[in-house]
Short mmCIF file of C-alpha atoms in Angstrom, two decimals:
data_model
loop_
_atom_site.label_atom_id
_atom_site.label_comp_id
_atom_site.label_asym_id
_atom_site.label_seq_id
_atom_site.Cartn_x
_atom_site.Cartn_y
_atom_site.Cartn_z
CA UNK A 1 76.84 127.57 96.97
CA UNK A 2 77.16 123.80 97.23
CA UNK A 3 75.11 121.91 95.17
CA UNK A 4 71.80 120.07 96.07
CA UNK A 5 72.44 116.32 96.96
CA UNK A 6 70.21 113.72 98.67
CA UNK A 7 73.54 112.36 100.62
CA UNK A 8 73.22 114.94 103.39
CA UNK A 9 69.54 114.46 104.19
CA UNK A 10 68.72 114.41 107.89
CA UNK A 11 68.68 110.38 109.35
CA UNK A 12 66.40 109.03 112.23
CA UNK A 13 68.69 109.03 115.60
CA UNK A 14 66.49 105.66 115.74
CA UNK A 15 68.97 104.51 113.07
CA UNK A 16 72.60 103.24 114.08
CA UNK A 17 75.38 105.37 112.16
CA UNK A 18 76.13 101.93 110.31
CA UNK A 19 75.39 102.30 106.27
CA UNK A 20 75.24 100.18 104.15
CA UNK A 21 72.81 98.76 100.83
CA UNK A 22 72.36 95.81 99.23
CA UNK A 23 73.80 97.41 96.13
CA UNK A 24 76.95 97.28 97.05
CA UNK A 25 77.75 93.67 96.43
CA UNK A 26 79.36 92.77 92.57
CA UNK A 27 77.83 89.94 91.46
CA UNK A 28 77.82 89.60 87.88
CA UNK A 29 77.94 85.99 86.05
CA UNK A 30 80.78 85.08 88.11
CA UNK A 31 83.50 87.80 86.77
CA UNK A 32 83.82 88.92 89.91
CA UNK A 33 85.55 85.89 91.09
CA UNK A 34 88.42 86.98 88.67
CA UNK A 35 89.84 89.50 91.46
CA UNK A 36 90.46 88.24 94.63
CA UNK A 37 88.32 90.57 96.42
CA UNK A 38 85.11 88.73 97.88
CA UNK A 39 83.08 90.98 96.04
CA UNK A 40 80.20 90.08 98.36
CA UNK A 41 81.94 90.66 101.90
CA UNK A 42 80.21 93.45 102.39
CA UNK A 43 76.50 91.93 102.89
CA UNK A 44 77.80 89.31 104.60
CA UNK A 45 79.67 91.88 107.42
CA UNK A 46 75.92 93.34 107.78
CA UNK A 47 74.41 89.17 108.07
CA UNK A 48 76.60 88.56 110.54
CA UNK A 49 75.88 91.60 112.59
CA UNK A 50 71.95 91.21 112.08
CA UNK A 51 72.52 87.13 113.38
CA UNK A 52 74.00 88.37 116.36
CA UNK A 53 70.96 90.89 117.11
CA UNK A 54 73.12 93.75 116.36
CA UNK A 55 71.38 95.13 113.82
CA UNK A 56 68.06 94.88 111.84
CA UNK A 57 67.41 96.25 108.48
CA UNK A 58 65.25 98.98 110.04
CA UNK A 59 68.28 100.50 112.24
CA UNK A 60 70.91 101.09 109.46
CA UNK A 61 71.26 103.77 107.26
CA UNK A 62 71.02 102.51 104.01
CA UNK A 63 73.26 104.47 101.47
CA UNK A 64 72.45 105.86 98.42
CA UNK A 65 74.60 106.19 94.98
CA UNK A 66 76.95 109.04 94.39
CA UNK A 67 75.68 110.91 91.46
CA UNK A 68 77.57 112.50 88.84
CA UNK A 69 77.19 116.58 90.40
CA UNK A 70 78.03 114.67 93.76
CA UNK A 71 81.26 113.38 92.20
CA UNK A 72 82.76 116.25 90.48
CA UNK A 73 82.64 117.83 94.26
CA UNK A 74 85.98 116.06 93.56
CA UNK A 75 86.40 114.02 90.13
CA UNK A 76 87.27 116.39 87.18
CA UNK A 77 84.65 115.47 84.43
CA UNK A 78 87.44 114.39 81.97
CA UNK A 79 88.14 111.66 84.31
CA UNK A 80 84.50 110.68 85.39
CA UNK A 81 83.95 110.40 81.25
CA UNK A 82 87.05 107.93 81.04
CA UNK A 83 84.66 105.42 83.15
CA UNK A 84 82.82 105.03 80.10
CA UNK A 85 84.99 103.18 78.43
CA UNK A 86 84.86 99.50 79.33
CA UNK A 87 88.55 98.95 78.96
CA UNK A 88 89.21 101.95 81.22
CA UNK A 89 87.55 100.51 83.74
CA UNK A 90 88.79 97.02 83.50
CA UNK A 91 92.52 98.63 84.19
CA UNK A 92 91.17 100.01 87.35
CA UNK A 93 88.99 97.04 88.95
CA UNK A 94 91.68 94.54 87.64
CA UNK A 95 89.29 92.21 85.73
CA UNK A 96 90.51 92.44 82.21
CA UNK A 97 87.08 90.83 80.63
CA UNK A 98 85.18 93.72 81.71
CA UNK A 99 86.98 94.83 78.18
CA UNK A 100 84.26 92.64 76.06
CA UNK A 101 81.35 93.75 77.66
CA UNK A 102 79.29 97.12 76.46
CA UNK A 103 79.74 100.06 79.24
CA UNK A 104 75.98 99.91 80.43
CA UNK A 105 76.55 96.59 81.42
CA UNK A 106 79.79 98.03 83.58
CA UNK A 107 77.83 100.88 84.74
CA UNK A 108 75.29 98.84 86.20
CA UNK A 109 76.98 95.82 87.54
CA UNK A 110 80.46 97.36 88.73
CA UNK A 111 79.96 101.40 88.89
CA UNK A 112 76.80 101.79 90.42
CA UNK A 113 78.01 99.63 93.30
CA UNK A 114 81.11 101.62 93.82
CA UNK A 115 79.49 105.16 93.64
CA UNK A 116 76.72 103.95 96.09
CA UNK A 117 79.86 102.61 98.57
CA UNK A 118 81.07 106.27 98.17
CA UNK A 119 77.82 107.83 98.79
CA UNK A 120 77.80 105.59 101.74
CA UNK A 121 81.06 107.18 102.94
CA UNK A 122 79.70 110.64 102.60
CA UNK A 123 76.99 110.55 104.05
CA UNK A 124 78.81 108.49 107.24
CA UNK A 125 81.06 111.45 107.00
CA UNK A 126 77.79 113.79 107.99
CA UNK A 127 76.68 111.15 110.65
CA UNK A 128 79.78 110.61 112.42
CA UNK A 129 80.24 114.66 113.03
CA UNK A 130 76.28 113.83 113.97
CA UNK A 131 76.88 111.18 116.80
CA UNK A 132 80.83 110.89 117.38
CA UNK A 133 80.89 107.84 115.30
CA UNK A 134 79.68 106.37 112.26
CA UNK A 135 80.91 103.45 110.13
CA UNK A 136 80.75 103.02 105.94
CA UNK A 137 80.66 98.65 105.79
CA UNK A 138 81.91 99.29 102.40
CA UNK A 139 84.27 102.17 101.00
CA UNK A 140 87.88 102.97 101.63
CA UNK A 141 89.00 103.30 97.73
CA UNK A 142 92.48 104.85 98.55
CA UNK A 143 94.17 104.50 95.70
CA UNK A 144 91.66 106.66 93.34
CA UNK A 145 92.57 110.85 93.26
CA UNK A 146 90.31 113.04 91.42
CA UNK A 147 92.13 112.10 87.96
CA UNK A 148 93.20 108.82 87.80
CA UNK A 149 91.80 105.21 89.77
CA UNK A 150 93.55 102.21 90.40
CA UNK A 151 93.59 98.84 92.44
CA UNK A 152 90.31 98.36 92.43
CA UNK A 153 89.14 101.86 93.39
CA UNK A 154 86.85 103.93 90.47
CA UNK A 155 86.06 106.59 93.16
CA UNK A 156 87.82 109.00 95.63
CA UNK A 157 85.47 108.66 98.72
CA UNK A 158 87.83 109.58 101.45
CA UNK A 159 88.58 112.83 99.47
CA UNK A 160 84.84 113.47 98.62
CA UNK A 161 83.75 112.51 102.17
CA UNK A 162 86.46 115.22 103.48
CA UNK A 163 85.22 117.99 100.72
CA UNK A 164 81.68 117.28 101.39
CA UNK A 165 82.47 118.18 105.61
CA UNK A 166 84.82 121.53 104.99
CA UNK A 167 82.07 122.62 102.13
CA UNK A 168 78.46 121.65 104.40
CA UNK A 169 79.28 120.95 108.10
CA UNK A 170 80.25 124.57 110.15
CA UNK A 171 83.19 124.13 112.80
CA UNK A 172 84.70 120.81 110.24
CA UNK A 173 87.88 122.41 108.89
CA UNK A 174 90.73 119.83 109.42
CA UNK A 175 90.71 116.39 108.99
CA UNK A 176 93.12 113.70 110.15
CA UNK A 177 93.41 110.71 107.74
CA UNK A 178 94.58 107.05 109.73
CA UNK A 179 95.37 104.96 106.80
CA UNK A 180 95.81 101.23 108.42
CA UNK A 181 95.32 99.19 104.40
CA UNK A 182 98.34 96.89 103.89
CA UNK A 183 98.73 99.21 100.88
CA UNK A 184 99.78 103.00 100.56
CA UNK A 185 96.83 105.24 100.38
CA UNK A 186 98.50 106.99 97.01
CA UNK A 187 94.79 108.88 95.56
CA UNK A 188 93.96 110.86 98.85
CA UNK A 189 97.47 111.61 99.42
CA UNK A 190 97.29 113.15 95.92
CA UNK A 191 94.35 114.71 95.92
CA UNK A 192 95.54 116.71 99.63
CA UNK A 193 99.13 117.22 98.66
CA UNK A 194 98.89 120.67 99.74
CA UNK A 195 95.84 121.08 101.60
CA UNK A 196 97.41 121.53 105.15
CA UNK A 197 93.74 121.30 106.59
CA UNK A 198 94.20 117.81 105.68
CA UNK A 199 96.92 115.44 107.92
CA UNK A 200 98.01 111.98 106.71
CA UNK A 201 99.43 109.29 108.82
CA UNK A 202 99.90 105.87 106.65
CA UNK A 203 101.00 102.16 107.67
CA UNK A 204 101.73 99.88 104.72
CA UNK A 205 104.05 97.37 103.55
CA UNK A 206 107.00 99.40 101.99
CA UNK A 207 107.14 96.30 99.40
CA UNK A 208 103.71 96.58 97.74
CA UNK A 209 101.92 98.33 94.93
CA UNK A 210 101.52 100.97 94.51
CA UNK A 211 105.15 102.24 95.85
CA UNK A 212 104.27 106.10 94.41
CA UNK A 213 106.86 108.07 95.76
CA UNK A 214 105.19 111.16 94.70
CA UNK A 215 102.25 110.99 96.96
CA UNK A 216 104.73 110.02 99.72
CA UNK A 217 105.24 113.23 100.25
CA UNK A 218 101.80 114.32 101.36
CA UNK A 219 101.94 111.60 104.07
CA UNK A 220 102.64 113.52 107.29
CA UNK A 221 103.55 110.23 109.60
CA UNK A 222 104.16 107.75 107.48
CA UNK A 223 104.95 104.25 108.76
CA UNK A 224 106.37 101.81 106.66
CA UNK A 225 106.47 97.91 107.16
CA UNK A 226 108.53 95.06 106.52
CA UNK A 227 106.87 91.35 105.06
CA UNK A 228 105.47 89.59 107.68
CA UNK A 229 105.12 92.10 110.30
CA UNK A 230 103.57 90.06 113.45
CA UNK A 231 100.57 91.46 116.38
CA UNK A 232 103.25 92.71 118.49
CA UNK A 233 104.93 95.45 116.49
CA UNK A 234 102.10 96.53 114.29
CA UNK A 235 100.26 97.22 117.54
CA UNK A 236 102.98 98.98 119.28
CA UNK A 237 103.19 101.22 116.17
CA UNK A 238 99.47 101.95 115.64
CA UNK A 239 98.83 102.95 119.36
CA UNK A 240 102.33 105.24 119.00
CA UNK A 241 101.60 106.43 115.87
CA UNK A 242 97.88 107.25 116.44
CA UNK A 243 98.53 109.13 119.41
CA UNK A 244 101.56 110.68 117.88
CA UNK A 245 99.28 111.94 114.97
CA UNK A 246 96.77 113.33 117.55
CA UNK A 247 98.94 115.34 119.63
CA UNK A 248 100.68 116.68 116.34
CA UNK A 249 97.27 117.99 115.08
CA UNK A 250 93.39 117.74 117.02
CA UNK A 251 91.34 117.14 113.81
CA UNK A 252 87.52 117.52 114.22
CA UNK A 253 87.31 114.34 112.36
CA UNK A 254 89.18 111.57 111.65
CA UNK A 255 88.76 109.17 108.39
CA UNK A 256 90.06 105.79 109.28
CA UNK A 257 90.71 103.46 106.71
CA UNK A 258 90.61 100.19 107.88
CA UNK A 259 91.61 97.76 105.56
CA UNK A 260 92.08 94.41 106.70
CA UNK A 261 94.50 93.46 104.52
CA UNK A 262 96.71 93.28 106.82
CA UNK A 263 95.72 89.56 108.02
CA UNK A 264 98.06 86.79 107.48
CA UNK A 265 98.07 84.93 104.12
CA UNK A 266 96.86 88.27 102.50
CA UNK A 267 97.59 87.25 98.86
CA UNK A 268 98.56 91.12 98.27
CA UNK A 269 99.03 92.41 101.52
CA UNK A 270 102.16 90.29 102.58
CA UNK A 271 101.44 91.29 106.54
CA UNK A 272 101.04 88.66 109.18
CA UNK A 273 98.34 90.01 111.40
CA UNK A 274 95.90 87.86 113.15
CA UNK A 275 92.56 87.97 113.28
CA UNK A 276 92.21 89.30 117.06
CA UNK A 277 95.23 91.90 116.34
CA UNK A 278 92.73 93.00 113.86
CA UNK A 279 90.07 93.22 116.19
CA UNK A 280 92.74 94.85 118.75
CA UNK A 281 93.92 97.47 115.79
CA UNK A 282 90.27 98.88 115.32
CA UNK A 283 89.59 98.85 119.41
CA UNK A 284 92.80 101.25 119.64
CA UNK A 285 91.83 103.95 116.95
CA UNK A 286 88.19 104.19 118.31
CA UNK A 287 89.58 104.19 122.22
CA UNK A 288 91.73 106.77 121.26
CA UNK A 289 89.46 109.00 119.02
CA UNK A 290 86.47 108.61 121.31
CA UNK A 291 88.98 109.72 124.61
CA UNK A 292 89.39 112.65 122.75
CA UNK A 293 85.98 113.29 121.64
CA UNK A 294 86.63 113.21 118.18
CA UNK A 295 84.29 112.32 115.90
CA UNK A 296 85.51 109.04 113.84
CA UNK A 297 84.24 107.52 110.14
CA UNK A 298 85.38 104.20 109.80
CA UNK A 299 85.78 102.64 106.14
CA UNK A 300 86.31 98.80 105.27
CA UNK A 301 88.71 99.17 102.72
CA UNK A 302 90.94 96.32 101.22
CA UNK A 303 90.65 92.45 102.61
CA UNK A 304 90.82 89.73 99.91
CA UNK A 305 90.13 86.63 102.08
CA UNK A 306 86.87 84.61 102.54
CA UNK A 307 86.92 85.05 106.04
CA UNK A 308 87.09 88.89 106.29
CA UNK A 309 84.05 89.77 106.49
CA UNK A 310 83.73 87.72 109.66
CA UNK A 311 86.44 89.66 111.45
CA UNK A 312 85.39 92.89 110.36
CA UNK A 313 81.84 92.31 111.87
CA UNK A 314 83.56 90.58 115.01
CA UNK A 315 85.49 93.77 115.30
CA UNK A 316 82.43 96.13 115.37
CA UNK A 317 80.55 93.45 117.93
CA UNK A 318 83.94 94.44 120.30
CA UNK A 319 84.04 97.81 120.03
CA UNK A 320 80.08 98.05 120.69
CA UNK A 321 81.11 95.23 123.66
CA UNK A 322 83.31 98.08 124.99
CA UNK A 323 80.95 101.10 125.29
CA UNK A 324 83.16 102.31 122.01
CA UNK A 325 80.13 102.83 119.62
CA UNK A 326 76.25 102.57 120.41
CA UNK A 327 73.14 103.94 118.97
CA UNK A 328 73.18 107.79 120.59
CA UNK A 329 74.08 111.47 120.16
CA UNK A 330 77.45 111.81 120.79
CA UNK A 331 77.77 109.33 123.20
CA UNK A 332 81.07 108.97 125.42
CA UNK A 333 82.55 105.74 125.89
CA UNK A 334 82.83 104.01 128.89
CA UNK A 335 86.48 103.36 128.95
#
């Protein structure tokens, strides 16, 4: 039997499938400026969206923190017991002074944050079978497997989110995985090597960490792009390569990692993608998944520049512009 967990309770259908808390953001005497991740894009995404009457506080779902029984749905409990060593952690976020500073202080100010974006992707992965749809503002740590994190990821939520479906939710037993980072998705392709419930397609920069040939090989359609790589070909390839993905396997969900990345001057993602091909990128996936009726969590993933969180909440304003996403049961679109 599965064990008990608050992250599948039943949410209001007054209550957009948008989750997200305020516990997310890493702010912690400025050492999260030492990555550069805007540690706090992930409030401002859900400002933006509440100034433009999206949103209010009252009709989002806020998420709540993976705990430990929730995590070893996935994590082995060697590895979750690593994360309390300061240094361990450090290697995985990136920010090497995390090494000075005693683990409670880690826990609190840089864990707890990244288990309640994975709870967040969970329980999105329960909404979006729910209403067709649902959207994690935070999450997307690709590069963590059960055993082992990296680049900036503590926690496998796309694996746990997946787990948490084919274990609770009846009729959910394949899952389609559209990786769009700038960076190979190396933990869930780990973590499914040889799960064929689970199919991979992945888009990255062939150039970039974390080049792990290994978990190549659990990548079903795998996609992989040159420096620079302008509007025009990336979004030839992600409308080819979606559909291609689709008509290879119909999924009754789809996890789509949208990491942006992928927009030009990137310091690590070494694409060239503007901000409306970003826009353009998510409009495709959800037109495509929603024409096929199948449901869709979206995760925010990787973005390192200031103005990301802008685009990502311009993005969600378009696809609720096009009848793509709104606030009811299974909705259809309108295109």
């Amino acid at each position: 039997m599965p064990h008990e967990t608050q992250l599948y309770e039943d949410i209001p259908t007054s209550r957009w499938p948008i989750v997200y808390s305020t516990d997310y953001n890493i702010t912690f005497i400025g050492l999260e400026k030492l990555h550069p991740f805007d540690s706090g894009k992930w409030g401002k995404i859900i400002n933006f969206l509440r100034d433009e009457k999206l949103i209010t506080d009252d009709t989002i779902v806020t998420a709540k923190e993976a705990t430990e029984d929730d995590l070893l749905v996935v994590h082995t409990r060697r590895y979750i017991n690593k994360l309390k060593w300061s240094f361990v952690v450090a290697t995985i976020t990136e920010i090497p002074p995390l090494v000075l500073l005693p683990n409670f202080l880690v826990q609190r100010r840089v864990l707890k944050p990244l288990r309640t974006q994975t709870g967040g992707t969970i329980m999105a992965g329960k909404l979006a079978i729910e209403r067709g749809w649902a959207i994690n503002v935070g999450g997307g740590f690709h590069h963590c497997s059960s055993d082992k994190g990296g680049g900036f990821c503590a926690y496998a939520d796309i694996t746990l989110a997946i787990k948490f479906l084919f274990e609770r939710v009846e009729g959910v037993s394949k899952a389609t995985i559209i990786d769009l980072d700038a960076h190979q998705g190396n933990g869930h392709a780990r973590d499914f090597m040889d799960d064929k419930r689970v199919y991979i397609m992945d888009m990255f920069n062939r150039h970039i960490y974390p080049g792990d040939t290994f978990a190549k090989r659990a990548i079903k359609r795998r996609i992989e792009l040159d420096w620079g790589t302008e509007d025009k070909e990336y979004l030839e390839k992600v409308e080819t390569h979606v559909k291609g993905a689709l008509n290879e396997i119909t999924p009754d969900v789809i996890i789509y990692n949208a990491g942006t990345d992928i927009l030009d001057g990137d310091p690590l993602g070494g694409l060239s993608i503007s901000p409306q091909g970003i826009i353009k990128r998510d409009e495709i996936v959800f037109s495509i998944a929603r024409s096929r009726s199948i449901p869709i969590l979206m995760v925010t993933s990787g973005g390192y520049q200031k103005r990301t969180a802008r685009i990502i909440a311009d993005s969600i304003l378009n696809l609720h512009n096009l009848g793509l996403i709104s606030n009811s049961l299974k909705n259809e679109p309108r295109i």
